[in-house]
Amino acid sequence: MTQKNPSSSGKEIQRQITLPLSKAVEIAWKNIRMRMSRSLVVTSGIVLALAFLMFILSGDVMVDGMRHWMETAPASPQFIALEKQQKELQGQIQAITTKLFDAQRSKPSGDGKPPFDAKAVLGNDFATLQRELGAMPLPPDDLTKLLTAQADLLDVMKNWMALTRESRAIKQTLSGPQQLASLMKQNGVPTAAREIKASKVQTRWLAGLALLVAFAGILNAMLMSVTERFREIGTMKCLGALDSFIVKLFLVESSFQGAAGTFMGILLGLLLSLAGASSSYGQFAWKMFPVKEVSVNASICFVVGIVLTVGGAVYPAWQAARMHPIEAMRADM
């Protein structure tokens, strides 16, 4: 801005007034609100670029976390305790099986008694229970005869079923690393040391490509945001705005857009990587979720987004600010 002050000689001179940063922030915020649709277009470019970068980085560290769990879980205290519990359950199941077998060998007679209804008492018939539990202590017909003749063995049978279900659940947990390795092979994720090393190189190239895409997308968005406003810049210069103030104004505006777009892009990329991992690996995606590594990658992406956004606006804003006011207002955009 300029202000006229009379000098002692009677001549008028121009005195430059530098507006504070708070004024640039206020004007930048108003510009974004007035040009909301265009601002959303610029911000969407930043969002997509950062979402791609975050998706690549977070997906890589999540796979590393699952690989680490797959390698270390069998030797963990939890797995050791489950293996011990599994042996104890197997011993109890075997003892109950032996008891039922001995009772059946005594040839109990259930004459005159209604046949034992397994579906009504146990929830399913013996054939269905056999498919669920994998095996039964006795053939279904023998169990029906035995429980018809000796109703006091019903609690023993229920105890056998409860212990078997618990044992199968523990067995399912202990087989988790093998299941995860199988899922990784199905999804083409390497598990051998040499394959992992080669995959790391590929991931670095992919991350570099993601960074290049982010840079191109953000730079293009900021170039469009600045160059389409040459007439606005010319008008501000005609009103007395300094070159430094115009550059400052556009940098503040790009910082707002960059911060919002980068945050949304990081969130979108993280959600997509989580959804992809959950879809491909189910509960294994959360076994050893690398919170620290994901947080570090999110911070890196945020810094990259802000730096690229502001950096992409510096040159076009500086070029526009250096233009002669008449030149800027005659620009055909």
Short mmCIF file of C-alpha atoms in Angstrom, two decimals:
data_model
loop_
_atom_site.label_atom_id
_atom_site.label_comp_id
_atom_site.label_asym_id
_atom_site.label_seq_id
_atom_site.Cartn_x
_atom_site.Cartn_y
_atom_site.Cartn_z
CA MET A 1 0.00 0.00 0.00
CA THR A 2 1.10 3.62 -0.39
CA GLN A 3 0.44 6.76 1.54
CA LYS A 4 1.11 10.37 0.47
CA ASN A 5 2.87 12.71 2.89
CA PRO A 6 3.78 16.34 2.14
CA SER A 7 7.45 17.10 2.62
CA SER A 8 8.94 20.35 3.86
CA SER A 9 9.66 21.34 0.25
CA GLY A 10 6.01 20.97 -0.68
CA LYS A 11 6.54 17.96 -2.92
CA GLU A 12 4.57 14.78 -2.42
CA ILE A 13 6.46 11.52 -1.89
CA GLN A 14 5.26 7.96 -1.65
CA ARG A 15 5.77 6.02 1.58
CA GLN A 16 5.41 2.25 1.46
CA ILE A 17 3.36 0.52 4.12
CA THR A 18 4.06 -3.16 4.77
CA LEU A 19 0.95 -5.03 5.87
CA PRO A 20 1.34 -7.57 8.71
CA LEU A 21 1.20 -11.31 8.19
CA SER A 22 -2.17 -11.45 9.95
CA LYS A 23 -3.64 -9.33 7.14
CA ALA A 24 -2.28 -11.74 4.54
CA VAL A 25 -3.82 -14.63 6.46
CA GLU A 26 -7.18 -12.85 6.61
CA ILE A 27 -7.19 -12.06 2.89
CA ALA A 28 -6.02 -15.58 1.97
CA TRP A 29 -8.82 -17.13 4.00
CA LYS A 30 -11.42 -14.87 2.36
CA ASN A 31 -10.05 -15.75 -1.09
CA ILE A 32 -10.41 -19.46 -0.38
CA ARG A 33 -13.99 -19.00 0.83
CA MET A 34 -14.98 -16.86 -2.18
CA ARG A 35 -13.38 -19.34 -4.61
CA MET A 36 -14.51 -22.44 -2.75
CA SER A 37 -15.24 -24.58 -5.82
CA ARG A 38 -11.86 -23.82 -7.39
CA SER A 39 -10.13 -24.30 -4.05
CA LEU A 40 -11.72 -27.74 -3.76
CA VAL A 41 -10.36 -28.68 -7.19
CA VAL A 42 -6.85 -27.64 -6.15
CA THR A 43 -7.19 -29.40 -2.80
CA SER A 44 -8.46 -32.61 -4.44
CA GLY A 45 -5.24 -32.81 -6.47
CA ILE A 46 -3.24 -32.62 -3.25
CA VAL A 47 -5.51 -35.19 -1.56
CA LEU A 48 -5.11 -37.78 -4.34
CA ALA A 49 -1.36 -37.30 -4.58
CA LEU A 50 -0.78 -37.70 -0.83
CA ALA A 51 -3.30 -40.55 -0.56
CA PHE A 52 -1.27 -42.53 -3.11
CA LEU A 53 1.98 -41.86 -1.27
CA MET A 54 0.51 -42.74 2.14
CA PHE A 55 -1.12 -45.87 0.75
CA ILE A 56 2.22 -47.18 -0.52
CA LEU A 57 4.16 -46.37 2.66
CA SER A 58 1.58 -47.59 5.18
CA GLY A 59 0.85 -50.75 3.20
CA ASP A 60 4.55 -51.63 3.20
CA VAL A 61 5.02 -51.22 6.96
CA MET A 62 1.83 -53.17 7.67
CA VAL A 63 3.12 -56.11 5.62
CA ASP A 64 6.43 -55.86 7.51
CA GLY A 65 4.53 -55.96 10.79
CA MET A 66 2.66 -59.11 9.76
CA ARG A 67 5.89 -60.76 8.63
CA HIS A 68 7.48 -59.93 11.99
CA TRP A 69 4.50 -61.41 13.88
CA MET A 70 4.59 -64.52 11.71
CA GLU A 71 8.28 -65.07 12.55
CA THR A 72 8.19 -64.24 16.27
CA ALA A 73 4.75 -65.51 17.36
CA PRO A 74 5.67 -69.23 17.72
CA ALA A 75 8.38 -68.37 20.28
CA SER A 76 6.29 -65.80 22.16
CA PRO A 77 5.16 -66.40 25.79
CA GLN A 78 1.53 -66.37 24.64
CA PHE A 79 2.05 -69.21 22.17
CA ILE A 80 4.14 -71.20 24.67
CA ALA A 81 1.36 -70.88 27.26
CA LEU A 82 -1.26 -71.91 24.67
CA GLU A 83 0.78 -74.98 23.69
CA LYS A 84 0.96 -76.00 27.36
CA GLN A 85 -2.79 -75.47 27.76
CA GLN A 86 -3.40 -77.47 24.60
CA LYS A 87 -1.50 -80.46 26.01
CA GLU A 88 -3.49 -80.30 29.24
CA LEU A 89 -6.77 -80.18 27.31
CA GLN A 90 -5.77 -83.11 25.15
CA GLY A 91 -5.07 -85.12 28.30
CA GLN A 92 -8.49 -84.28 29.76
CA ILE A 93 -10.25 -85.05 26.47
CA GLN A 94 -8.46 -88.39 26.24
CA ALA A 95 -9.47 -89.28 29.80
CA ILE A 96 -13.13 -88.53 29.10
CA THR A 97 -12.99 -90.46 25.83
CA THR A 98 -11.58 -93.48 27.69
CA LYS A 99 -14.33 -93.21 30.32
CA LEU A 100 -17.07 -93.18 27.69
CA PHE A 101 -15.45 -96.04 25.81
CA ASP A 102 -15.28 -98.17 28.96
CA ALA A 103 -18.92 -97.39 29.73
CA GLN A 104 -19.92 -98.43 26.24
CA ARG A 105 -18.01 -101.72 26.53
CA SER A 106 -20.25 -102.73 29.46
CA LYS A 107 -23.10 -103.09 26.93
CA PRO A 108 -25.63 -100.86 28.73
CA SER A 109 -29.27 -101.61 28.01
CA GLY A 110 -31.70 -98.83 27.29
CA ASP A 111 -34.71 -101.04 26.69
CA GLY A 112 -37.99 -99.33 27.45
CA LYS A 113 -36.48 -95.86 27.53
CA PRO A 114 -37.09 -93.24 24.85
CA PRO A 115 -34.02 -92.83 22.58
CA PHE A 116 -31.68 -90.01 23.51
CA ASP A 117 -32.46 -86.89 21.43
CA ALA A 118 -29.09 -85.23 20.84
CA LYS A 119 -30.57 -82.31 18.90
CA ALA A 120 -32.98 -81.42 21.71
CA VAL A 121 -30.42 -81.78 24.50
CA LEU A 122 -27.11 -80.82 22.88
CA GLY A 123 -28.36 -78.41 20.21
CA ASN A 124 -27.42 -80.60 17.22
CA ASP A 125 -27.56 -84.24 16.24
CA PHE A 126 -24.39 -86.30 16.55
CA ALA A 127 -23.69 -86.21 12.80
CA THR A 128 -23.67 -82.40 12.82
CA LEU A 129 -21.57 -82.31 15.99
CA GLN A 130 -19.09 -84.67 14.37
CA ARG A 131 -18.67 -82.28 11.42
CA GLU A 132 -18.23 -79.35 13.83
CA LEU A 133 -15.81 -80.98 16.28
CA GLY A 134 -13.96 -83.19 13.82
CA ALA A 135 -14.39 -86.42 15.74
CA MET A 136 -16.58 -87.96 18.41
CA PRO A 137 -15.50 -90.13 21.36
CA LEU A 138 -17.76 -92.93 20.05
CA PRO A 139 -19.74 -93.56 16.87
CA PRO A 140 -23.07 -91.66 16.86
CA ASP A 141 -25.21 -94.81 17.22
CA ASP A 142 -23.15 -96.02 20.18
CA LEU A 143 -23.38 -92.60 21.86
CA THR A 144 -27.17 -92.61 21.41
CA LYS A 145 -27.47 -96.03 23.04
CA LEU A 146 -25.05 -95.13 25.84
CA LEU A 147 -26.76 -91.86 26.80
CA THR A 148 -30.18 -93.51 26.54
CA ALA A 149 -29.13 -96.15 29.05
CA GLN A 150 -26.99 -93.95 31.34
CA ALA A 151 -28.36 -90.42 31.56
CA ASP A 152 -25.76 -89.59 34.23
CA LEU A 153 -23.08 -89.57 31.50
CA LEU A 154 -24.71 -86.54 29.85
CA ASP A 155 -22.64 -84.09 31.91
CA VAL A 156 -19.51 -86.03 30.97
CA MET A 157 -20.44 -85.72 27.28
CA LYS A 158 -21.10 -81.98 27.62
CA ASN A 159 -17.73 -81.55 29.34
CA TRP A 160 -16.05 -83.41 26.46
CA MET A 161 -17.71 -81.10 23.95
CA ALA A 162 -16.67 -77.94 25.83
CA LEU A 163 -13.07 -79.10 26.15
CA THR A 164 -12.94 -80.10 22.47
CA ARG A 165 -14.25 -76.72 21.34
CA GLU A 166 -11.65 -74.95 23.51
CA SER A 167 -8.91 -77.18 22.16
CA ARG A 168 -9.90 -76.49 18.55
CA ALA A 169 -9.92 -72.74 19.20
CA ILE A 170 -6.40 -72.90 20.64
CA LYS A 171 -5.26 -75.03 17.71
CA GLN A 172 -6.68 -72.42 15.33
CA THR A 173 -4.71 -69.69 17.12
CA LEU A 174 -1.48 -71.70 17.09
CA SER A 175 -1.81 -72.30 13.36
CA GLY A 176 -2.09 -68.53 12.74
CA PRO A 177 1.48 -68.04 11.39
CA GLN A 178 1.00 -70.87 8.89
CA GLN A 179 -2.36 -69.43 7.81
CA LEU A 180 -0.82 -65.97 7.36
CA ALA A 181 2.06 -67.39 5.31
CA SER A 182 -0.49 -69.12 3.07
CA LEU A 183 -2.49 -65.90 2.64
CA MET A 184 0.67 -63.97 1.77
CA LYS A 185 1.56 -66.50 -0.91
CA GLN A 186 -1.95 -66.28 -2.33
CA ASN A 187 -1.61 -62.50 -2.52
CA GLY A 188 1.85 -62.68 -4.09
CA VAL A 189 3.62 -61.23 -1.03
CA PRO A 190 7.13 -62.67 -0.61
CA THR A 191 8.00 -64.46 2.62
CA ALA A 192 11.52 -65.76 1.92
CA ALA A 193 14.49 -63.53 2.86
CA ARG A 194 15.75 -63.14 -0.70
CA GLU A 195 12.29 -62.38 -2.04
CA ILE A 196 11.69 -59.83 0.72
CA LYS A 197 14.95 -58.05 -0.13
CA ALA A 198 13.97 -57.84 -3.79
CA SER A 199 10.51 -56.64 -2.77
CA LYS A 200 12.04 -53.84 -0.69
CA VAL A 201 13.83 -52.50 -3.77
CA GLN A 202 10.57 -52.62 -5.70
CA THR A 203 8.77 -50.82 -2.88
CA ARG A 204 11.39 -48.05 -2.87
CA TRP A 205 10.87 -47.53 -6.58
CA LEU A 206 7.12 -47.50 -6.06
CA ALA A 207 7.46 -44.98 -3.21
CA GLY A 208 9.66 -42.84 -5.45
CA LEU A 209 7.01 -43.02 -8.16
CA ALA A 210 4.36 -42.06 -5.60
CA LEU A 211 6.49 -39.10 -4.55
CA LEU A 212 6.92 -38.06 -8.18
CA VAL A 213 3.17 -38.31 -8.76
CA ALA A 214 2.57 -36.27 -5.60
CA PHE A 215 5.02 -33.61 -6.76
CA ALA A 216 3.52 -33.42 -10.26
CA GLY A 217 -0.04 -33.35 -8.97
CA ILE A 218 0.60 -30.70 -6.34
CA LEU A 219 2.75 -28.54 -8.63
CA ASN A 220 0.10 -28.65 -11.35
CA ALA A 221 -2.63 -27.75 -8.86
CA MET A 222 -0.69 -24.80 -7.48
CA LEU A 223 0.31 -23.55 -10.95
CA MET A 224 -3.35 -23.50 -11.97
CA SER A 225 -4.29 -21.80 -8.71
CA VAL A 226 -1.79 -18.96 -9.21
CA THR A 227 -1.61 -18.41 -12.97
CA GLU A 228 -5.40 -18.16 -13.40
CA ARG A 229 -5.37 -15.16 -11.04
CA PHE A 230 -2.99 -12.84 -12.89
CA ARG A 231 -5.73 -10.23 -13.27
CA GLU A 232 -6.42 -10.35 -9.55
CA ILE A 233 -2.71 -9.86 -8.93
CA GLY A 234 -2.64 -6.93 -11.36
CA THR A 235 -5.56 -5.33 -9.55
CA MET A 236 -3.80 -5.68 -6.18
CA LYS A 237 -0.65 -4.13 -7.61
CA CYS A 238 -2.62 -1.23 -9.02
CA LEU A 239 -3.97 -0.66 -5.52
CA GLY A 240 -0.41 -0.48 -4.21
CA ALA A 241 0.30 -4.02 -3.03
CA LEU A 242 4.00 -4.82 -2.81
CA ASP A 243 5.54 -7.80 -4.60
CA SER A 244 6.55 -9.32 -1.28
CA PHE A 245 2.98 -9.04 0.03
CA ILE A 246 1.55 -10.79 -3.04
CA VAL A 247 4.04 -13.63 -2.71
CA LYS A 248 3.29 -13.85 1.01
CA LEU A 249 -0.46 -13.91 0.30
CA PHE A 250 -0.22 -16.80 -2.12
CA LEU A 251 2.13 -18.75 0.12
CA VAL A 252 -0.29 -18.43 3.03
CA GLU A 253 -3.19 -19.48 0.83
CA SER A 254 -1.26 -22.47 -0.51
CA SER A 255 -0.34 -23.41 3.06
CA PHE A 256 -4.02 -23.54 4.01
CA GLN A 257 -4.85 -25.70 0.99
CA GLY A 258 -1.76 -27.84 1.46
CA ALA A 259 -2.44 -28.52 5.15
CA ALA A 260 -6.10 -29.44 4.51
CA GLY A 261 -5.36 -31.50 1.40
CA THR A 262 -2.38 -33.26 2.95
CA PHE A 263 -4.30 -34.20 6.09
CA MET A 264 -7.24 -35.59 4.10
CA GLY A 265 -4.88 -37.39 1.72
CA ILE A 266 -3.00 -39.05 4.58
CA LEU A 267 -6.27 -40.12 6.19
CA LEU A 268 -7.65 -41.45 2.90
CA GLY A 269 -4.45 -43.34 2.07
CA LEU A 270 -4.30 -44.88 5.55
CA LEU A 271 -7.94 -45.96 5.44
CA LEU A 272 -7.47 -47.53 2.00
CA SER A 273 -4.38 -49.45 3.15
CA LEU A 274 -6.20 -50.66 6.28
CA ALA A 275 -9.21 -51.72 4.23
CA GLY A 276 -6.98 -53.54 1.74
CA ALA A 277 -5.01 -55.33 4.45
CA SER A 278 -8.17 -56.32 6.34
CA SER A 279 -9.74 -57.62 3.13
CA SER A 280 -6.66 -59.67 2.20
CA TYR A 281 -5.50 -60.89 5.63
CA GLY A 282 -8.51 -60.50 7.94
CA GLN A 283 -7.63 -60.39 11.64
CA PHE A 284 -3.92 -60.93 10.89
CA ALA A 285 -3.69 -57.32 9.67
CA TRP A 286 -4.11 -56.21 13.30
CA LYS A 287 -1.89 -58.80 15.02
CA MET A 288 1.14 -56.51 15.16
CA PHE A 289 -0.05 -53.17 13.79
CA PRO A 290 3.03 -50.90 13.42
CA VAL A 291 1.62 -47.79 15.09
CA LYS A 292 5.02 -46.11 15.41
CA GLU A 293 6.04 -46.73 11.79
CA VAL A 294 2.66 -45.61 10.44
CA SER A 295 2.85 -42.44 12.55
CA VAL A 296 6.36 -41.70 11.22
CA ASN A 297 5.20 -42.23 7.63
CA ALA A 298 2.18 -39.99 8.22
CA SER A 299 4.49 -37.26 9.56
CA ILE A 300 6.78 -37.64 6.55
CA CYS A 301 3.83 -37.41 4.17
CA PHE A 302 2.55 -34.31 5.97
CA VAL A 303 5.90 -32.55 5.68
CA VAL A 304 6.23 -33.62 2.04
CA GLY A 305 2.72 -32.34 1.27
CA ILE A 306 3.29 -28.94 2.89
CA VAL A 307 6.74 -28.48 1.35
CA LEU A 308 5.60 -29.46 -2.14
CA THR A 309 2.44 -27.34 -1.90
CA VAL A 310 4.20 -24.20 -0.72
CA GLY A 311 7.19 -24.88 -2.97
CA GLY A 312 4.92 -25.34 -5.96
CA ALA A 313 3.36 -21.93 -5.34
CA VAL A 314 6.61 -19.99 -4.82
CA TYR A 315 7.81 -19.69 -8.41
CA PRO A 316 4.48 -18.89 -10.13
CA ALA A 317 3.57 -16.44 -7.34
CA TRP A 318 6.97 -14.75 -7.62
CA GLN A 319 6.69 -14.53 -11.40
CA ALA A 320 3.17 -13.14 -11.16
CA ALA A 321 4.20 -10.59 -8.52
CA ARG A 322 7.02 -9.33 -10.74
CA MET A 323 4.68 -8.70 -13.67
CA HIS A 324 3.81 -5.13 -14.54
CA PRO A 325 0.25 -4.35 -13.32
CA ILE A 326 -1.02 -3.61 -16.84
CA GLU A 327 0.60 -6.77 -18.15
CA ALA A 328 -1.01 -8.88 -15.41
CA MET A 329 -4.45 -7.40 -15.99
CA ARG A 330 -4.23 -8.01 -19.76
CA ALA A 331 -3.26 -11.68 -19.26
CA ASP A 332 -5.78 -13.95 -20.96
CA MET A 333 -6.53 -16.75 -18.46
#
